[in-house]
CSV table of C-alpha atoms in Angstrom, one decimal:
chain,number,residue,atom,x,y,z
A,88,MET,CA,22.4,-52.9,-7.7
A,89,ALA,CA,19.3,-53.1,-8.2
A,90,ARG,CA,19.5,-54.4,-4.3
A,91,ARG,CA,22.0,-51.6,-3.2
A,92,ILE,CA,20.0,-48.8,-4.6
A,93,GLY,CA,16.8,-49.7,-3.1
A,94,ALA,CA,19.0,-50.4,-0.2
A,95,VAL,CA,20.1,-46.6,-0.5
A,96,ILE,CA,16.8,-44.7,-1.1
A,97,ALA,CA,14.5,-47.0,1.1
A,98,ALA,CA,12.6,-44.6,2.8
A,99,LEU,CA,10.9,-42.8,-0.9
A,100,THR,CA,8.7,-43.8,-2.6
A,101,ILE,CA,9.0,-47.0,-5.2
A,102,THR,CA,8.1,-44.3,-8.0
A,103,ALA,CA,11.5,-42.2,-6.5
A,104,VAL,CA,13.2,-45.1,-6.7
A,105,ASN,CA,12.7,-46.0,-10.3
A,106,LEU,CA,13.7,-42.5,-11.5
A,107,VAL,CA,16.7,-41.9,-9.6
A,108,SER,CA,19.5,-43.3,-11.5
A,109,SER,CA,22.5,-45.4,-10.0
A,110,GLN,CA,24.8,-42.5,-10.2
A,111,ASP,CA,23.3,-40.2,-8.2
A,112,VAL,CA,22.6,-42.9,-5.2
A,113,GLN,CA,26.4,-43.4,-5.8
A,114,ALA,CA,27.8,-40.2,-6.3
A,115,ASP,CA,25.1,-38.9,-2.4
A,116,PRO,CA,23.8,-41.2,-0.2
A,117,SER,CA,22.2,-38.6,1.7
A,118,PRO,CA,20.3,-36.7,-1.0
A,119,LEU,CA,18.3,-33.3,0.4
A,120,LEU,CA,15.0,-33.4,-1.8
A,121,PRO,CA,12.2,-30.8,-2.8
A,122,ASP,CA,8.8,-31.3,-1.1
A,123,LEU,CA,6.5,-29.4,-3.3
A,124,ARG,CA,3.2,-28.5,-1.6
A,125,GLN,CA,0.3,-26.5,-3.9
A,126,ALA,CA,-0.6,-24.2,-1.7
A,127,PRO,CA,-4.4,-23.6,-1.2
A,128,ILE,CA,-6.8,-21.9,-4.7
A,129,GLY,CA,-7.1,-18.4,-4.4
A,130,CYS,CA,-4.3,-18.1,-1.6
A,131,PRO,CA,-2.1,-15.2,-2.5
A,132,GLY,CA,1.5,-17.1,-2.4
A,133,GLY,CA,2.9,-17.7,1.0
A,134,PHE,CA,-0.6,-16.7,2.6
A,135,SER,CA,-1.3,-19.1,6.3
A,136,GLY,CA,-4.9,-18.2,8.0
A,137,SER,CA,-7.9,-19.7,7.2
A,138,PRO,CA,-8.4,-20.6,3.0
A,139,VAL,CA,-11.8,-20.2,2.3
A,140,THR,CA,-11.3,-16.2,3.8
A,141,CYS,CA,-8.6,-15.9,0.5
A,142,ARG,CA,-10.0,-13.5,-1.7
A,143,ALA,CA,-7.3,-14.1,-5.3
A,144,TRP,CA,-10.9,-15.5,-7.6
A,145,ASP,CA,-13.1,-14.2,-9.1
A,146,VAL,CA,-16.1,-14.4,-12.1
A,147,CYS,CA,-15.3,-12.7,-15.3
A,148,PRO,CA,-17.2,-12.8,-17.9
A,149,VAL,CA,-14.8,-11.5,-21.2
A,150,GLU,CA,-16.2,-9.6,-24.8
A,151,HIS,CA,-13.7,-11.8,-27.0
A,152,ALA,CA,-13.5,-15.3,-26.4
A,153,SER,CA,-9.6,-15.6,-28.7
A,154,GLU,CA,-8.4,-13.1,-25.5
A,155,PRO,CA,-6.4,-15.3,-22.9
A,156,ARG,CA,-6.1,-12.4,-20.7
A,157,GLY,CA,-9.7,-10.3,-22.0
A,158,LYS,CA,-11.3,-7.7,-20.2
A,159,CYS,CA,-13.7,-8.6,-17.9
A,160,VAL,CA,-17.6,-6.6,-18.9
A,161,TYR,CA,-19.8,-6.9,-16.5
A,162,GLY,CA,-24.0,-5.3,-17.6
A,163,ASP,CA,-22.7,-3.8,-21.1
A,164,GLY,CA,-24.1,-6.4,-23.3
A,165,PRO,CA,-23.8,-10.4,-24.4
A,166,VAL,CA,-20.1,-11.9,-23.7
A,167,GLU,CA,-18.6,-14.9,-25.6
A,168,ALA,CA,-16.9,-16.6,-22.8
A,169,VAL,CA,-17.3,-16.8,-18.6
A,170,ARG,CA,-13.8,-17.9,-16.5
A,171,LEU,CA,-13.0,-18.5,-13.2
A,172,ARG,CA,-10.3,-17.1,-12.5
A,173,PHE,CA,-8.1,-17.9,-9.7
A,174,THR,CA,-4.6,-17.5,-7.8
A,175,THR,CA,-2.4,-20.6,-7.4
A,176,SER,CA,0.7,-21.2,-5.7
A,177,ILE,CA,3.6,-24.3,-5.2
A,178,ASP,CA,5.8,-23.7,-1.8
A,179,ASN,CA,8.4,-26.1,-1.7
A,180,ILE,CA,9.3,-27.2,2.1
A,181,GLY,CA,11.8,-29.8,1.7
A,182,ASP,CA,14.7,-30.2,2.7
A,183,GLY,CA,17.1,-29.0,-0.5
A,184,PRO,CA,15.5,-26.6,-4.4
A,185,LEU,CA,14.1,-27.7,-6.7
A,186,LEU,CA,16.4,-26.6,-9.4
A,187,LEU,CA,16.2,-27.2,-13.3
A,188,HIS,CA,18.8,-27.3,-15.5
A,189,ALA,CA,17.4,-26.6,-19.4
A,190,HIS,CA,19.6,-26.9,-22.3
A,191,ARG,CA,19.3,-27.2,-26.2
A,192,ASP,CA,22.2,-28.1,-28.7
A,193,SER,CA,21.3,-25.2,-30.7
A,194,THR,CA,18.8,-22.5,-31.7
A,195,ASP,CA,17.6,-24.6,-34.4
A,196,VAL,CA,16.2,-26.3,-32.2
A,197,PRO,CA,12.6,-25.0,-30.3
A,198,THR,CA,12.7,-27.4,-27.4
A,199,MET,CA,15.4,-27.4,-24.1
A,200,LYS,CA,15.2,-30.8,-22.2
A,201,VAL,CA,15.3,-30.7,-18.7
A,202,ARG,CA,17.7,-31.9,-16.1
A,203,GLN,CA,17.2,-31.9,-11.9
A,204,ALA,CA,19.9,-30.8,-9.7
A,205,ILE,CA,19.6,-32.8,-6.8
A,206,GLN,CA,21.7,-30.7,-3.3
A,207,SER,CA,23.8,-33.3,-2.2
A,208,GLY,CA,23.9,-34.3,1.8
A,209,VAL,CA,27.2,-34.9,1.8
A,210,ASP,CA,29.1,-31.7,1.1
A,211,GLY,CA,25.2,-29.4,-0.1
A,212,SER,CA,27.0,-29.0,-3.5
A,213,ILE,CA,24.2,-28.5,-6.4
A,214,ALA,CA,25.3,-28.7,-10.1
A,215,GLY,CA,25.3,-25.6,-11.5
A,216,SER,CA,25.1,-26.3,-15.1
A,217,PHE,CA,22.9,-29.0,-17.6
A,218,ALA,CA,25.7,-31.5,-17.6
A,219,GLU,CA,26.6,-31.2,-13.9
A,220,ALA,CA,23.1,-32.3,-13.1
A,221,ARG,CA,22.4,-36.2,-13.5
A,222,ARG,CA,18.9,-36.7,-13.5
A,223,GLU,CA,17.1,-37.1,-16.8
A,224,THR,CA,13.2,-35.8,-16.7
A,225,ARG,CA,10.6,-36.0,-19.4
A,226,SER,CA,10.2,-32.3,-18.6
A,227,SER,CA,10.4,-29.8,-21.5
A,228,ALA,CA,11.0,-26.6,-21.7
A,229,TYR,CA,9.6,-23.6,-24.9
A,230,TYR,CA,10.6,-19.6,-25.6
A,231,GLU,CA,6.5,-17.9,-25.2
A,232,PRO,CA,6.8,-15.4,-27.4
A,233,ALA,CA,3.0,-13.4,-26.0
A,234,PRO,CA,3.8,-9.7,-25.4
A,235,THR,CA,3.3,-10.5,-21.2
A,236,HIS,CA,5.9,-13.6,-21.5
A,237,GLU,CA,8.6,-13.1,-23.8
A,238,HIS,CA,10.9,-15.9,-21.8
A,239,TRP,CA,10.7,-19.5,-21.4
A,240,HIS,CA,8.1,-22.0,-19.9
A,241,LEU,CA,8.8,-25.1,-18.3
A,242,LEU,CA,5.6,-27.5,-19.4
A,243,SER,CA,3.6,-29.6,-17.7
A,244,PHE,CA,4.2,-28.1,-14.0
A,245,GLU,CA,0.7,-28.2,-13.2
A,246,TYR,CA,-2.6,-28.2,-14.2
A,247,PHE,CA,-5.8,-27.0,-13.3
A,248,GLN,CA,-8.8,-29.4,-13.6
A,249,LEU,CA,-12.4,-28.6,-12.9
A,250,ARG,CA,-14.3,-31.9,-12.2
A,251,THR,CA,-18.0,-33.3,-10.4
A,252,PRO,CA,-17.8,-34.5,-7.2
A,253,ASP,CA,-16.7,-38.2,-8.0
A,254,GLY,CA,-13.8,-37.2,-10.0
A,255,GLY,CA,-15.2,-36.4,-14.1
A,256,VAL,CA,-13.2,-34.0,-15.2
A,257,VAL,CA,-15.7,-31.4,-16.6
A,258,VAL,CA,-13.1,-28.6,-17.8
A,259,THR,CA,-9.1,-28.7,-18.1
A,260,ASP,CA,-7.3,-25.4,-18.5
A,261,ARG,CA,-5.6,-24.2,-21.6
A,262,LYS,CA,-2.0,-23.1,-19.9
A,263,ASN,CA,1.3,-25.2,-20.7
A,264,GLY,CA,4.1,-23.6,-19.3
A,265,PHE,CA,5.5,-22.0,-16.1
A,266,CYS,CA,8.3,-19.9,-15.4
A,267,ILE,CA,10.0,-21.2,-11.9
A,268,GLY,CA,11.7,-18.7,-9.2
A,269,ASP,CA,10.9,-17.3,-6.0
A,270,ARG,CA,9.0,-15.1,-5.5
A,271,TYR,CA,7.7,-15.1,-2.0
A,272,THR,CA,8.3,-16.3,1.8
A,273,VAL,CA,6.4,-19.5,3.0
A,274,ARG,CA,5.8,-18.8,7.0
A,275,ASP,CA,6.8,-22.8,8.5
A,276,ASP,CA,9.9,-23.3,10.6
A,277,LEU,CA,12.1,-25.1,8.0
A,278,ASP,CA,15.8,-26.6,8.9
A,279,HIS,CA,17.5,-26.5,6.0
A,280,ARG,CA,15.6,-22.9,4.6
A,281,PRO,CA,18.8,-20.4,3.5
A,282,ALA,CA,20.6,-18.8,6.3
A,283,ASP,CA,24.7,-18.8,4.4
A,284,PRO,CA,24.1,-16.1,1.3
A,285,GLU,CA,27.7,-17.7,0.8
A,286,SER,CA,26.4,-20.8,0.6
A,287,PRO,CA,25.8,-23.6,-1.7
A,288,ALA,CA,22.1,-22.9,-0.9
A,289,GLY,CA,22.6,-19.4,-0.6
A,290,GLN,CA,23.9,-18.4,-3.7
A,291,LEU,CA,21.0,-20.2,-5.4
A,292,ALA,CA,18.4,-18.1,-3.6
A,293,GLY,CA,19.9,-15.7,-4.9
A,294,ARG,CA,20.0,-16.5,-8.9
A,295,LEU,CA,16.1,-17.6,-7.9
A,296,ASP,CA,15.3,-14.2,-6.7
A,297,GLY,CA,12.4,-12.9,-8.6
A,298,HIS,CA,13.6,-15.3,-11.8
A,299,MET,CA,12.9,-14.5,-14.8
A,300,CYS,CA,13.8,-17.6,-17.2
A,301,GLU,CA,15.8,-16.0,-20.1
A,302,HIS,CA,13.3,-12.6,-20.0
A,303,HIS,CA,13.8,-11.3,-24.0
A,304,ASN,CA,16.5,-14.1,-25.0
A,305,PRO,CA,14.6,-16.5,-27.5
A,306,SER,CA,18.2,-17.3,-28.7
A,307,ALA,CA,19.2,-19.0,-25.7
A,308,VAL,CA,20.2,-22.5,-25.2
A,309,ASP,CA,20.3,-22.7,-21.9
A,310,VAL,CA,18.1,-21.4,-18.8
A,311,MET,CA,17.0,-22.8,-15.1
A,312,PHE,CA,14.5,-23.2,-12.8
A,313,GLY,CA,14.1,-23.1,-9.4
A,314,ILE,CA,12.5,-22.7,-5.8
A,315,SER,CA,14.2,-22.6,-2.5
A,316,VAL,CA,13.9,-23.8,0.5
A,317,GLY,CA,11.2,-22.2,2.7
A,318,SER,CA,10.4,-19.7,-0.8
A,319,GLY,CA,7.2,-20.2,-3.3
A,320,ASP,CA,6.3,-19.5,-7.3
A,321,ASP,CA,3.1,-18.2,-7.5
A,322,TYR,CA,0.1,-17.1,-10.5
A,323,LYS,CA,-1.7,-14.0,-10.0
A,324,HIS,CA,-5.5,-14.5,-11.3
A,325,GLU,CA,-5.3,-12.0,-13.2
A,326,VAL,CA,-1.8,-13.9,-15.3
A,327,ASP,CA,-2.7,-15.1,-19.3
A,328,PHE,CA,-4.7,-18.7,-18.8
A,329,GLN,CA,-5.2,-18.5,-15.0
A,330,TRP,CA,-8.5,-19.5,-15.6
A,331,LEU,CA,-11.5,-22.4,-16.0
A,332,ASP,CA,-14.1,-21.6,-18.9
A,333,LEU,CA,-17.1,-21.9,-16.6
A,334,THR,CA,-18.9,-20.7,-20.1
A,335,ARG,CA,-21.1,-24.4,-21.2
A,336,VAL,CA,-20.7,-25.1,-16.7
A,337,PRO,CA,-24.3,-26.5,-16.3
A,338,SER,CA,-25.7,-25.4,-12.7
A,339,GLY,CA,-23.8,-27.5,-10.1
A,340,LEU,CA,-21.2,-28.3,-7.5
A,341,TYR,CA,-17.9,-28.6,-8.6
A,342,ASP,CA,-13.9,-28.8,-7.7
A,343,VAL,CA,-11.8,-26.7,-8.9
A,344,VAL,CA,-8.4,-28.7,-8.3
A,345,ASN,CA,-5.4,-28.1,-9.2
A,346,VAL,CA,-2.2,-30.3,-8.5
A,347,VAL,CA,2.1,-30.0,-9.2
A,348,ASN,CA,3.7,-32.0,-10.5
A,349,SER,CA,1.1,-34.8,-11.0
A,350,ASP,CA,3.5,-36.9,-13.6
A,351,ARG,CA,6.0,-37.1,-10.4
A,352,ALA,CA,8.4,-36.3,-13.5
A,353,LEU,CA,10.7,-34.7,-10.9
A,354,LEU,CA,11.9,-35.8,-7.8
A,355,GLU,CA,10.3,-35.2,-4.4
A,356,LYS,CA,10.4,-35.6,-1.1
A,357,ASN,CA,6.8,-37.0,-0.8
A,358,TYR,CA,4.1,-36.0,-2.9
A,359,ASP,CA,1.6,-36.4,-0.9
A,360,ASN,CA,0.7,-32.2,-0.3
A,361,ASN,CA,0.8,-32.1,-4.9
A,362,ALA,CA,-2.3,-31.3,-5.2
A,363,SER,CA,-5.3,-28.8,-3.1
A,364,SER,CA,-8.9,-28.3,-3.9
A,365,ILE,CA,-11.9,-26.0,-3.5
A,366,ALA,CA,-15.8,-26.6,-3.4
A,367,ILE,CA,-17.6,-24.2,-5.5
A,368,SER,CA,-21.3,-24.2,-6.1
A,369,VAL,CA,-22.1,-22.9,-10.2
A,370,GLN,CA,-26.0,-21.2,-10.4
A,371,TRP,CA,-27.1,-19.6,-13.8
A,372,PRO,CA,-29.1,-16.5,-13.3
A,373,ARG,CA,-33.1,-17.5,-12.6
A,374,GLY,CA,-32.0,-20.5,-11.5
A,375,ALA,CA,-31.5,-21.5,-14.4
A,376,ALA,CA,-30.4,-25.6,-14.9
A,377,ASN,CA,-28.4,-24.7,-18.2
A,378,PRO,CA,-25.9,-21.6,-19.4
A,379,PRO,CA,-28.1,-19.5,-22.0
A,380,ALA,CA,-27.8,-19.6,-25.6
A,381,THR,CA,-26.8,-15.5,-24.7
A,382,ILE,CA,-25.1,-15.0,-22.3
A,383,GLU,CA,-26.3,-11.8,-20.4
A,384,THR,CA,-25.0,-12.4,-16.8
A,385,PRO,CA,-22.7,-14.3,-15.1
A,386,PRO,CA,-23.3,-17.4,-13.3
A,387,THR,CA,-23.0,-17.0,-9.4
A,388,VAL,CA,-20.2,-19.3,-8.3
A,389,ARG,CA,-19.6,-19.0,-4.4
A,390,MET,CA,-16.3,-21.0,-2.9
A,391,ILE,CA,-18.3,-23.9,-0.4
A,392,ARG,CA,-15.3,-24.8,1.5
A,393,SER,CA,-11.4,-25.1,0.7
A,394,CYS,CA,-9.2,-28.7,1.0
A,395,PRO,CA,-5.6,-28.4,0.7
A,396,GLY,CA,-3.4,-31.6,-0.4
A,397,LYS,CA,-7.1,-33.2,-1.5
A,398,VAL,CA,-8.1,-33.6,-5.1
A,399,ARG,CA,-12.0,-33.6,-3.5
A,400,CYS,CA,-13.6,-31.4,-1.3
A,401,ALA,CA,-17.3,-30.9,-3.2
A,402,LYS,CA,-17.9,-34.5,-2.0
A,403,GLY,CA,-17.8,-35.0,2.3
A,404,ARG,CA,-15.1,-34.2,3.5
């Protein structure tokens, strides 16, 4: 059986082979897989120009560190935290949609299990429910009750880190969930972009357009997440936890790194474009090497370069 599976999907990576069940392969010898691309950091969704010109990022001093979406204050006295905020976006440039069905058996269970539905390359069909989706994942979903969310989140979909040029992790984000849907259109020339609204992929795209992940429905037992081919999902820099904390970061050169599907829990056509990074310079006032005990003025942050598709940007090109 293992040899037959390997022969059918030899074009996929070894990791992908390990994640696909024999049922999936036997049911469809040519699955249409998504391809998640981490878009350039600090660029609006669907941006196709030079990423170094993007300005969807800023430095935000906040009065109260406990507020995930604290108002940026400038020149009004001491602040408790300094945040580097940035927009992140994920494109689907694959052959099929990313579609995830989440389910729990009752409202007594706080989280949902998640299965991935793979579009058939034979007839274009797509599993429409958790029961029909055959591919188990390690992912899970939960309801976020915060007033600015109040919908279901997919956990561990993407992460952000501040790293040294040698790859050492300095700061990790505090964001833990994502409501995934079609928020914008990518400009790539893609053969499998949905063209017929009555096709399975076209009907799914209609459902994912502006999808809100069972908004205001904490009692839901089923929810879907997904991104159609040719679409993307973005998180603007003003959103809760869409930042890295610079409060105790010394002056220096760093990489801001974003990675989607880092554990490869979701099956894709390609994993080589799942990361993006920018190199930044952080400099505290008056040439100080370290942040002051009481912060009156935030550090100056300058983007040096942008490196889509790479986890390192500050150290060489």
